[in-house]
PDB file of C-alpha atoms in Angstrom:
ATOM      1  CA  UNK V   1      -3.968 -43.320 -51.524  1.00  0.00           C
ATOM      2  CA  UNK V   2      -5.129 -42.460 -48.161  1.00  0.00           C
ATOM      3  CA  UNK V   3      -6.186 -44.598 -45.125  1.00  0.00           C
ATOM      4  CA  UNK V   4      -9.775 -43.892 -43.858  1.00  0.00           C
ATOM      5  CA  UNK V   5     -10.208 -45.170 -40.129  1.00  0.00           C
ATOM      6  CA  UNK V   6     -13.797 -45.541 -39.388  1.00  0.00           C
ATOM      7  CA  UNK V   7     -15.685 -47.543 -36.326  1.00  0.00           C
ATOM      8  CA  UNK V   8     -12.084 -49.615 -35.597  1.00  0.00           C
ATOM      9  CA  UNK V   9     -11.580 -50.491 -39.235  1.00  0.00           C
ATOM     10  CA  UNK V  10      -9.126 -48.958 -41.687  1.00  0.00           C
ATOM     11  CA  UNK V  11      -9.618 -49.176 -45.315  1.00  0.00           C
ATOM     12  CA  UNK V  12      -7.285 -47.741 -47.886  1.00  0.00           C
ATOM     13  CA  UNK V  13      -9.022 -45.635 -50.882  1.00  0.00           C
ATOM     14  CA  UNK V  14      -8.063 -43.219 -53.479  1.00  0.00           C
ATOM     15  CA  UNK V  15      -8.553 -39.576 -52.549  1.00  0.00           C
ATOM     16  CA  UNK V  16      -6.801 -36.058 -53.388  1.00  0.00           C
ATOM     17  CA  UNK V  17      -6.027 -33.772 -50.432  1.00  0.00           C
ATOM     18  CA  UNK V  18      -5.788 -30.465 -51.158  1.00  0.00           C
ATOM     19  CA  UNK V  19      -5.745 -27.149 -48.905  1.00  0.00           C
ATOM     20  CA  UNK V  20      -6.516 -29.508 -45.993  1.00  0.00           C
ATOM     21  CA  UNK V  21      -9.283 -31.210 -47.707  1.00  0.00           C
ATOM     22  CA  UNK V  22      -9.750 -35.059 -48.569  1.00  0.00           C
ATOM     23  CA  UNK V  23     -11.451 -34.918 -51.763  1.00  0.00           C
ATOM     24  CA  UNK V  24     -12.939 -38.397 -53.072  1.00  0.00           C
ATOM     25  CA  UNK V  25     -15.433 -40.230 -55.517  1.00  0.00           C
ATOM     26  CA  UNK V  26     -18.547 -41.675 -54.650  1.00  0.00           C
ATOM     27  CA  UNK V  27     -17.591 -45.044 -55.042  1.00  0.00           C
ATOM     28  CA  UNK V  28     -14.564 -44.360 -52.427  1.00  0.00           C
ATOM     29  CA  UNK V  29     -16.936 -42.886 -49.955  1.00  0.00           C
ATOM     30  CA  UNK V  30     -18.805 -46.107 -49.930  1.00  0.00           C
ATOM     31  CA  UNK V  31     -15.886 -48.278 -49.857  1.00  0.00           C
ATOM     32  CA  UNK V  32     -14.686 -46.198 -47.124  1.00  0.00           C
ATOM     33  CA  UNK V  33     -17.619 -45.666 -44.844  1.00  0.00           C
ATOM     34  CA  UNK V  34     -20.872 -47.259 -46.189  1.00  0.00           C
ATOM     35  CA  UNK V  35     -22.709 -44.033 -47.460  1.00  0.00           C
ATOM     36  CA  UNK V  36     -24.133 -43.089 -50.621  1.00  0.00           C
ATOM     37  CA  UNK V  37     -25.227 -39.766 -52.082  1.00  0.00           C
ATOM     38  CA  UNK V  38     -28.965 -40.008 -53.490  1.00  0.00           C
ATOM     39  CA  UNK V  39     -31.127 -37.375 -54.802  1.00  0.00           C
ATOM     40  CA  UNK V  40     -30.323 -34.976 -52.075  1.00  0.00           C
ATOM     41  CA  UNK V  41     -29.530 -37.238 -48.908  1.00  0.00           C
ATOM     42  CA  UNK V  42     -26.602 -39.092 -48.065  1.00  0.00           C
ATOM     43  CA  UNK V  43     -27.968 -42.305 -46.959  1.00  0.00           C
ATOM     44  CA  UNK V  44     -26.461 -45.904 -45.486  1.00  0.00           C
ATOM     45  CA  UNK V  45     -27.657 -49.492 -45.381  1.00  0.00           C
ATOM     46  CA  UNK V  46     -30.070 -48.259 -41.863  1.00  0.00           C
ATOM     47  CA  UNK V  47     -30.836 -44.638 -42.277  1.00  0.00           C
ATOM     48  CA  UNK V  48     -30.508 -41.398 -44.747  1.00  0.00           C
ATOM     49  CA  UNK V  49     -29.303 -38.061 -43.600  1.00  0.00           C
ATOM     50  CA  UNK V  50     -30.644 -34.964 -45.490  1.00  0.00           C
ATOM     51  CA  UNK V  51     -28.042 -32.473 -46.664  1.00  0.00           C
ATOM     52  CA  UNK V  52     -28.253 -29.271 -46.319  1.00  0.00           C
ATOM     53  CA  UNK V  53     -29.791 -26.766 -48.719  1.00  0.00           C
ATOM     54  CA  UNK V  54     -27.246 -25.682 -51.070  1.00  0.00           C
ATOM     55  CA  UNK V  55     -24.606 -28.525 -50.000  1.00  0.00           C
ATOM     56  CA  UNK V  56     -21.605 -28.967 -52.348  1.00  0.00           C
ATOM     57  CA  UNK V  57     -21.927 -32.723 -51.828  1.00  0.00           C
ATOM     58  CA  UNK V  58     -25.068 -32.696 -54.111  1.00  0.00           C
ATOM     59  CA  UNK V  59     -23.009 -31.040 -56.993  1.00  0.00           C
ATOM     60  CA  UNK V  60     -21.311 -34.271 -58.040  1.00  0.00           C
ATOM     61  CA  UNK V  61     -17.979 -34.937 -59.237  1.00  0.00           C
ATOM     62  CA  UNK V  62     -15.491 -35.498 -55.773  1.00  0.00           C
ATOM     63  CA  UNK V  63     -17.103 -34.983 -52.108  1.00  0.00           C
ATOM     64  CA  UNK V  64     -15.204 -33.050 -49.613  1.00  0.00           C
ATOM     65  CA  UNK V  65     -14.667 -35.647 -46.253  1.00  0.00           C
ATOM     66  CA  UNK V  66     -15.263 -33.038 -43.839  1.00  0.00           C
ATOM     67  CA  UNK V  67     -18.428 -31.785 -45.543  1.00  0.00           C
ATOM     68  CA  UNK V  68     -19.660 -35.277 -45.362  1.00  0.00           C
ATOM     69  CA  UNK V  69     -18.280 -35.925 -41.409  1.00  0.00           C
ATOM     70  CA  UNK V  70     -20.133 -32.065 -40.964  1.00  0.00           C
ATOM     71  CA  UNK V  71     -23.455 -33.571 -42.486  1.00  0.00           C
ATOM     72  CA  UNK V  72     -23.329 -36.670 -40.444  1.00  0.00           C
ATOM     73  CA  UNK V  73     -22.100 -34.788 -36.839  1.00  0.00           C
ATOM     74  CA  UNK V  74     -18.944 -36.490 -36.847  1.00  0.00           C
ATOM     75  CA  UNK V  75     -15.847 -35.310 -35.723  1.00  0.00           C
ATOM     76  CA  UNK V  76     -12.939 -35.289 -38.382  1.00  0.00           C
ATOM     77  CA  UNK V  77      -9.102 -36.029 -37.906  1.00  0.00           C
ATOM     78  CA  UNK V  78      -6.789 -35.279 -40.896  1.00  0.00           C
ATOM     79  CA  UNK V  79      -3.242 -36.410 -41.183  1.00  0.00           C
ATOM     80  CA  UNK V  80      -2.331 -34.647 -44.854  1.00  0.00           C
ATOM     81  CA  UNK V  81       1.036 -35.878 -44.865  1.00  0.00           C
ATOM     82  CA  UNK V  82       0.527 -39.421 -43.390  1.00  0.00           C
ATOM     83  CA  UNK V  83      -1.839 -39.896 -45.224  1.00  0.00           C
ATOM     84  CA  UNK V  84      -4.722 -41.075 -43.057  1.00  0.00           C
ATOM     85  CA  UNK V  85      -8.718 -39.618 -42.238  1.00  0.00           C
ATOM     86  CA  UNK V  86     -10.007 -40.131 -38.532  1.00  0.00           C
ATOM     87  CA  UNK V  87     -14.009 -40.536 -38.317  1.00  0.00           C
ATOM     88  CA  UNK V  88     -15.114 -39.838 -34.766  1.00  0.00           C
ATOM     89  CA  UNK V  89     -18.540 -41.013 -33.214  1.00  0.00           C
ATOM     90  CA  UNK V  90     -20.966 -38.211 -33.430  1.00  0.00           C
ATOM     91  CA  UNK V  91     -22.091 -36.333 -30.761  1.00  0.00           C
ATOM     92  CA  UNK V  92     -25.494 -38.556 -30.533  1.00  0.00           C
ATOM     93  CA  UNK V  93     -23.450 -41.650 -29.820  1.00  0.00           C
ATOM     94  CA  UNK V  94     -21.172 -40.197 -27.272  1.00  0.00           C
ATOM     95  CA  UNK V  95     -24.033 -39.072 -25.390  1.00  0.00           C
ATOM     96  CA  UNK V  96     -25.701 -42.361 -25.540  1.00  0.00           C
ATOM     97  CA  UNK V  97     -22.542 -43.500 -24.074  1.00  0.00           C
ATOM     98  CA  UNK V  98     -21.973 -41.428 -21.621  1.00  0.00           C
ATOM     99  CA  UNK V  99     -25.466 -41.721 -20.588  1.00  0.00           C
ATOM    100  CA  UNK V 100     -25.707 -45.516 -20.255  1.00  0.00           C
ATOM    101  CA  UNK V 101     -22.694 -44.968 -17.295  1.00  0.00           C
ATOM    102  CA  UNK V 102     -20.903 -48.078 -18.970  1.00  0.00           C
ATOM    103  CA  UNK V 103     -17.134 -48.390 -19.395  1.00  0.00           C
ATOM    104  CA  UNK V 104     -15.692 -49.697 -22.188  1.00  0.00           C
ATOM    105  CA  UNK V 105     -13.742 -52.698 -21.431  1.00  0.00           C
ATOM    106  CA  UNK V 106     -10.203 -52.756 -21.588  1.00  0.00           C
ATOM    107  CA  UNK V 107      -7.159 -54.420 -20.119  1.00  0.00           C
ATOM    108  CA  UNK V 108      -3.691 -53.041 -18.744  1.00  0.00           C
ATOM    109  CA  UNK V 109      -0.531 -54.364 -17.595  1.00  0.00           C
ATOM    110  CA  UNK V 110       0.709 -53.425 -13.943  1.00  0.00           C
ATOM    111  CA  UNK V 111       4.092 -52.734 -12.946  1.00  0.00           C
ATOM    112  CA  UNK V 112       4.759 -56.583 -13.088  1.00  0.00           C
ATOM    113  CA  UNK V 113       3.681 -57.136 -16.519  1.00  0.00           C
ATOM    114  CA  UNK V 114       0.358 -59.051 -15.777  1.00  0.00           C
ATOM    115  CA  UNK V 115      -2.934 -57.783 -17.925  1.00  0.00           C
ATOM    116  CA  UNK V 116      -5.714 -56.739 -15.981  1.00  0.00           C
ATOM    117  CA  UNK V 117      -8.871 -56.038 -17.570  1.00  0.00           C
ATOM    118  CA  UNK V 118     -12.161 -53.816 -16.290  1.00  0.00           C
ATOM    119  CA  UNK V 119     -14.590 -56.692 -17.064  1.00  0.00           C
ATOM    120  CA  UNK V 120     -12.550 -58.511 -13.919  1.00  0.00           C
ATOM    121  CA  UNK V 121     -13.766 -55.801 -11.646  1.00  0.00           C
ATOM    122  CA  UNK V 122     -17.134 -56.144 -12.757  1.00  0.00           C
ATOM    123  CA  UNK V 123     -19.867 -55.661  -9.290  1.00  0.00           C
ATOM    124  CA  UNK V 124     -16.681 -54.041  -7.788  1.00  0.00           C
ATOM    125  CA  UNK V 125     -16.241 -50.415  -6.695  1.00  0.00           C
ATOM    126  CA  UNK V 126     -12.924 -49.235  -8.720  1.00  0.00           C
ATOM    127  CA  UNK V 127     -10.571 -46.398  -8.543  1.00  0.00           C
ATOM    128  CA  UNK V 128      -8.833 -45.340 -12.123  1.00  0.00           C
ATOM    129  CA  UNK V 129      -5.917 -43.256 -11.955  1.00  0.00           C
ATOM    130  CA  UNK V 130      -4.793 -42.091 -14.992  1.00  0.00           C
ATOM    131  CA  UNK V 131      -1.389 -40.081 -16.097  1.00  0.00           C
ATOM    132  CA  UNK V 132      -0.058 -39.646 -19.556  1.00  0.00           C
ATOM    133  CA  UNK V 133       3.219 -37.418 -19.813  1.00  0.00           C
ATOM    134  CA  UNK V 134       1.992 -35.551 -22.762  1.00  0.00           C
TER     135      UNK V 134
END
């Protein structure tokens, strides 16, 4: 089994990882993430992506994760001994993102314990400092 975390939601499928590689069926791919393999294009409920000329994913049999995150522009994370697959956003979405100049919400505790949350200094001008000892 291994834990595919995609867009905030984890689902649990059955995959092979070998040499680094998540290896899985069709039917776990769409489980996992929504996509389906057809005729030469990997394609979801709002859009199909064409694969590339002489992809492996068109072969059949088990598709390799990171050849799929590669054909969708995503960004893959691979725990082989946890057992758990990261999908990023692709670079598209990030750019949209960064582009729209909107922070995500989110809400911290101060050194008193209360939560305090971006969307309270919304119309405000506001200073983030940020440290992380790693």
């Amino acid at each position: 089994m291994l834990t595919i975390i995609d867009a905030g939601r984890a689902v649990d499928v059955d995959a092979r990882v070998e040499g680094g590689r998540v290896l899985l069926s069709e039917a776990a791919l769409r489980e996992a993430l929504g996509w389906e393999l057809h005729e030469g294009t990997l394609c979801n409920d709002a859009m199909c992506v064409p694969l590339p000329p002489g992809s492996s994913l068109a072969a059949g049999g088990l598709l390799n994760l990171g050849e799929v995150a590669d054909v969708l522009d995503r960004p893959l994370a691979l725990d082989a001994a946890e057992g758990v697959a990261y999908l990023g956003a692709s670079a598209r979405e990030r750019a949209d993102a960064l582009r729209s100049l909107s922070a995500p919400d989110f809400s911290l505790p101060d050194l008193g314990g209360r939560l305090h949350s971006l969307a309270e200094q919304r119309g405000k001008k506001v200073l983030l400092v940020v440290w992380a000892s790693w």
